[in-house]
Coordinates of N, CA and C and ligand atoms in Angstrom, one line a residue:
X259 N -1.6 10.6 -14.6 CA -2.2 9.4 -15.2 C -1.5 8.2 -14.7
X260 N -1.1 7.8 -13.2 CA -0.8 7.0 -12.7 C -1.7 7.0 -11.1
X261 N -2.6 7.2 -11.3 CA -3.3 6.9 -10.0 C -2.9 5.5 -9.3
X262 N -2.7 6.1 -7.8 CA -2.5 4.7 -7.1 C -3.4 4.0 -6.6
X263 N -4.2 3.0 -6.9 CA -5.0 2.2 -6.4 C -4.6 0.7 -5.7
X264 N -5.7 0.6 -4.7 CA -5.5 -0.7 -4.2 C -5.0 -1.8 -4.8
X265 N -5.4 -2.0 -6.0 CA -5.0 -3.2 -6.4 C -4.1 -2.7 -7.4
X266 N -3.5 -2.1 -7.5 CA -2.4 -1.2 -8.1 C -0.9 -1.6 -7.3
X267 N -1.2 -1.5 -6.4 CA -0.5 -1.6 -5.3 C -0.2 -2.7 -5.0
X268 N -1.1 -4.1 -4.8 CA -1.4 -5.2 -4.5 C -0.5 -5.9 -6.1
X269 N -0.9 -5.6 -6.9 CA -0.4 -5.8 -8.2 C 1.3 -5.7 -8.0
X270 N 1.6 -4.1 -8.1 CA 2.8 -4.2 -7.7 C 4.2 -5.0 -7.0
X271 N 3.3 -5.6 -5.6 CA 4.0 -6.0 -5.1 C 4.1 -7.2 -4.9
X272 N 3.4 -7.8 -5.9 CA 2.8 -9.2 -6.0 C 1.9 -10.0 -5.2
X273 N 1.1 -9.3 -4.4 CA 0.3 -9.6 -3.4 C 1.3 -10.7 -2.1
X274 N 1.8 -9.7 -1.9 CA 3.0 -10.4 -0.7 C 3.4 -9.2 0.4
X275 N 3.0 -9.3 1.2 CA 3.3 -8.6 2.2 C 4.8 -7.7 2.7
X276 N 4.5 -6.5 2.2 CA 6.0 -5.8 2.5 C 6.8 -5.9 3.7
X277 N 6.3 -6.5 4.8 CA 6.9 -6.6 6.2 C 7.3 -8.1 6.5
X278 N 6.2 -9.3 6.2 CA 6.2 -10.3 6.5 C 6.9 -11.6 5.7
X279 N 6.1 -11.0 4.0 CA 6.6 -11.8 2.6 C 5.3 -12.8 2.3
X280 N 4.1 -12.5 3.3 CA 3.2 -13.6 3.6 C 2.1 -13.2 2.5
X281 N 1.1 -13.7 2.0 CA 0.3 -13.4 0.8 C -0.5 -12.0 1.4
X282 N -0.9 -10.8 0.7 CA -1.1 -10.0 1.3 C -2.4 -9.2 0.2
X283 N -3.5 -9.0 1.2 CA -4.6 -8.5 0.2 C -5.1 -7.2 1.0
X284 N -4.4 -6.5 1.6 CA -4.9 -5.5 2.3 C -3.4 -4.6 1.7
X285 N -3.4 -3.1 1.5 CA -2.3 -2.0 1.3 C -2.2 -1.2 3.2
X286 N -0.8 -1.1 3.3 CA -0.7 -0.1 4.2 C 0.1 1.1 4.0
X287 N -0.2 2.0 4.5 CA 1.0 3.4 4.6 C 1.8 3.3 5.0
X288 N 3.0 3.2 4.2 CA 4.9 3.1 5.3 C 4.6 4.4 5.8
X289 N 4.7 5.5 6.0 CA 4.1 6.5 6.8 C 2.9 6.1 7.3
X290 N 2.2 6.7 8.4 CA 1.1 6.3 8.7 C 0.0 8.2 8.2
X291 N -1.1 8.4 7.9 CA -1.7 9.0 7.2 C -1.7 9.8 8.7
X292 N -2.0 9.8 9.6 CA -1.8 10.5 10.6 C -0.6 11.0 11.3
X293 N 0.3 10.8 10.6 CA 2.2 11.0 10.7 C 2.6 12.3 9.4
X294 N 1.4 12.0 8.4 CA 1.8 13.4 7.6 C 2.0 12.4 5.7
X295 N 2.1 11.1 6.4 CA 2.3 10.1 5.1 C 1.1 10.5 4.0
X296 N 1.3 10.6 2.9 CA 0.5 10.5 1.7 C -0.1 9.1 1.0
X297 N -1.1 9.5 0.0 CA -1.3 8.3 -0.8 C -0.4 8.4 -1.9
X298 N 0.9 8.0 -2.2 CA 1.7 7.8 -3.3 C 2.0 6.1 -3.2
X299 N 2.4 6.1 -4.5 CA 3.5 4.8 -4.6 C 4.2 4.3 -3.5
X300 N 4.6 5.6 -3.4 CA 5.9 5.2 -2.7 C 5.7 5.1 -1.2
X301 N 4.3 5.4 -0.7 CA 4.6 5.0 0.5 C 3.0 4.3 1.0
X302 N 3.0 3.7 -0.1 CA 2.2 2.7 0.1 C 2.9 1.2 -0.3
X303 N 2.6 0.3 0.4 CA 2.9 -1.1 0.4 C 2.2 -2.0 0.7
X304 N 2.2 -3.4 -0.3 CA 0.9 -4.6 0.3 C 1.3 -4.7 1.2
X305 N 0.5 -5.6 2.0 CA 0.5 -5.9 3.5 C -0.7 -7.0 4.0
X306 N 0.0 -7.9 4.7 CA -1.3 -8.5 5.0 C -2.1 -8.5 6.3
X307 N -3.3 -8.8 6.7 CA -3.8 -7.9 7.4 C -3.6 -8.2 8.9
X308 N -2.4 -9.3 9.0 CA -2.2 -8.8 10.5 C -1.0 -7.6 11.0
X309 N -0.1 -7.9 9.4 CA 1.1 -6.3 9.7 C 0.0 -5.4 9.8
X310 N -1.1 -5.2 9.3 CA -1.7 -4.1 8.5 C -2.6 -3.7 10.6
X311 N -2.8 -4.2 10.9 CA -3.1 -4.3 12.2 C -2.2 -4.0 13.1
X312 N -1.1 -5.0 12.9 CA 0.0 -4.5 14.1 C 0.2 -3.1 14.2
X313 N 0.7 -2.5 12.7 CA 1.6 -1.7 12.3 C 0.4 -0.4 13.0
X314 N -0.8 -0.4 12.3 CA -2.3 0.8 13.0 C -1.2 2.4 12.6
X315 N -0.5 3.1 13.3 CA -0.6 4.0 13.0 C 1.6 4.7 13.4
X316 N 2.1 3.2 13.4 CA 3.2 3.3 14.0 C 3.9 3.7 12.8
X317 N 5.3 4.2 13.2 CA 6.3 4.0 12.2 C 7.1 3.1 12.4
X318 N 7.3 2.3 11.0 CA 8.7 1.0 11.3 C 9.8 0.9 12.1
X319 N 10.3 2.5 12.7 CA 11.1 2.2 13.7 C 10.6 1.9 15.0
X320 N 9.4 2.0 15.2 CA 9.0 2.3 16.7 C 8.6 0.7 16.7
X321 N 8.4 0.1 15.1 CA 7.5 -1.4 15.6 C 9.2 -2.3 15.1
X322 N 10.7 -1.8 14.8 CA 11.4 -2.8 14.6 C 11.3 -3.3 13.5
X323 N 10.7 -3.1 12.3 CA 10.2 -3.3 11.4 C 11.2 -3.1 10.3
X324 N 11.3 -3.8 9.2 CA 12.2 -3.2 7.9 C 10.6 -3.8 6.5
X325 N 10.8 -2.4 5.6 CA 10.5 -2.7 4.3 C 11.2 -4.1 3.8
X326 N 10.5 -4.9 2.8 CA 11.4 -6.1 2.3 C 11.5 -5.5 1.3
X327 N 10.8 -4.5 0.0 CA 10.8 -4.1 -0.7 C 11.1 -2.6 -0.4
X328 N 11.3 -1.6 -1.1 CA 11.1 -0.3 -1.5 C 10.1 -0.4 -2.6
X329 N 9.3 0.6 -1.9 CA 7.7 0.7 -2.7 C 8.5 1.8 -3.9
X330 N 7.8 1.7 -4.6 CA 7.6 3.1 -6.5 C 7.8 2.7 -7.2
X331 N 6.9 3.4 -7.9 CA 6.0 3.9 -9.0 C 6.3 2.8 -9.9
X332 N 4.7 2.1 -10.1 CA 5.2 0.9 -11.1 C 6.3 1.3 -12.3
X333 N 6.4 0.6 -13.0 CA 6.8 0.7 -14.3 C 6.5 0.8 -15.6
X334 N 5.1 -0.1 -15.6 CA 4.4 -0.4 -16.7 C 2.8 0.4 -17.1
X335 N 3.3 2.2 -16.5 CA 2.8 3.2 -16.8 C 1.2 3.1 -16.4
X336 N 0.4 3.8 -16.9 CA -1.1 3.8 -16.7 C -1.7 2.7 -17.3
X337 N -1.4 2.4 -18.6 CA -2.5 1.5 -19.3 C -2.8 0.4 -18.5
X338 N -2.4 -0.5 -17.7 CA -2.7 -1.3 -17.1 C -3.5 -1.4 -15.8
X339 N -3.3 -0.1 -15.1 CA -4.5 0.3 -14.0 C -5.5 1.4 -14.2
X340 N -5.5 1.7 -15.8 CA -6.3 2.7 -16.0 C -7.7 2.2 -16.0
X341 N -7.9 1.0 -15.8 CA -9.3 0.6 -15.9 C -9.5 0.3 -14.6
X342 N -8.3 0.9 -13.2 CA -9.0 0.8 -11.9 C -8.9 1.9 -11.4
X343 N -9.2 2.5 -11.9 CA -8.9 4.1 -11.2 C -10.3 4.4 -10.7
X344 N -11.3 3.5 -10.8 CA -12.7 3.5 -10.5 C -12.3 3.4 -8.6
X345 N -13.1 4.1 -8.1 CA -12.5 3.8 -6.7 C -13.6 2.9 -6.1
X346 N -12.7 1.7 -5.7 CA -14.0 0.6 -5.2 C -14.3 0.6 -3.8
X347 N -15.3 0.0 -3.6 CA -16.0 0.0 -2.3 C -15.1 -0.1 -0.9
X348 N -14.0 -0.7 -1.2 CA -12.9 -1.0 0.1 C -11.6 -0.1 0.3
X349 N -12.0 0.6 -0.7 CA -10.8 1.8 -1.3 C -10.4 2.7 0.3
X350 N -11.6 3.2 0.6 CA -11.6 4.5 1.3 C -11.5 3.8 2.7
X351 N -11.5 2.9 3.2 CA -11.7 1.6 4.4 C -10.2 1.8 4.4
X352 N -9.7 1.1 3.5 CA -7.9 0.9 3.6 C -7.3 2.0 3.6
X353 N -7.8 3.0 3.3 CA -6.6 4.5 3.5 C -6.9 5.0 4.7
X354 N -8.5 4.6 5.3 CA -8.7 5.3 6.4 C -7.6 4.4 7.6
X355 N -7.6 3.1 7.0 CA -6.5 2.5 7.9 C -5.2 2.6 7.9
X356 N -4.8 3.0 6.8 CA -3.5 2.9 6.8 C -2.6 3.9 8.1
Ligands
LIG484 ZN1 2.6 -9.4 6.9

């Protein structure tokens, strides 16, 4: 009962980009989904969409990169994104990019 959603995620991290610090309305995979990375917390992070581009399918070491944050698991449980667990239109777009 903690589904991760986009704006779950976005929420979390204050809509600030885990790479750059810059306002961020896109999520990326710190794994990349084709590297074996999952949809969790933890290895999801906002991002804004030109890391979200650079980054495509790399890992942070290959692009020089550092997390500014460590991504997981909110704190403030389900009740607060349980009314986004609806999966929206841009949902399936962002994971296919991540
Ligand atoms: Zn950025």
């Amino acid at each position: 009962m903690n589904h991760v959603t986009r704006r779950g995620v976005l929420r979390r991290d204050g809509f600030t980009c885990a790479y750059c610090g810059k306002s961020a309305n896109t999520i990326d995979h710190v794994i990349p989904r084709s590297r074996g990375g999952r949809n969790t917390w933890e290895n999801l992070v906002a991002a804004c969409l030109a890391c979200n581009s650079r980054k495509a399918d790399k890992m942070l070491a290959q692009l020089g990169w550092q997390l500014r944050v460590t991504p997981h698991r909110p704190r403030y449980g389900g009740h607060l994104v349980s009314g986004l667990n609806h999966i929206d239109d841009s949902w399936d777009v962002y994971l296919q990019a991540g």
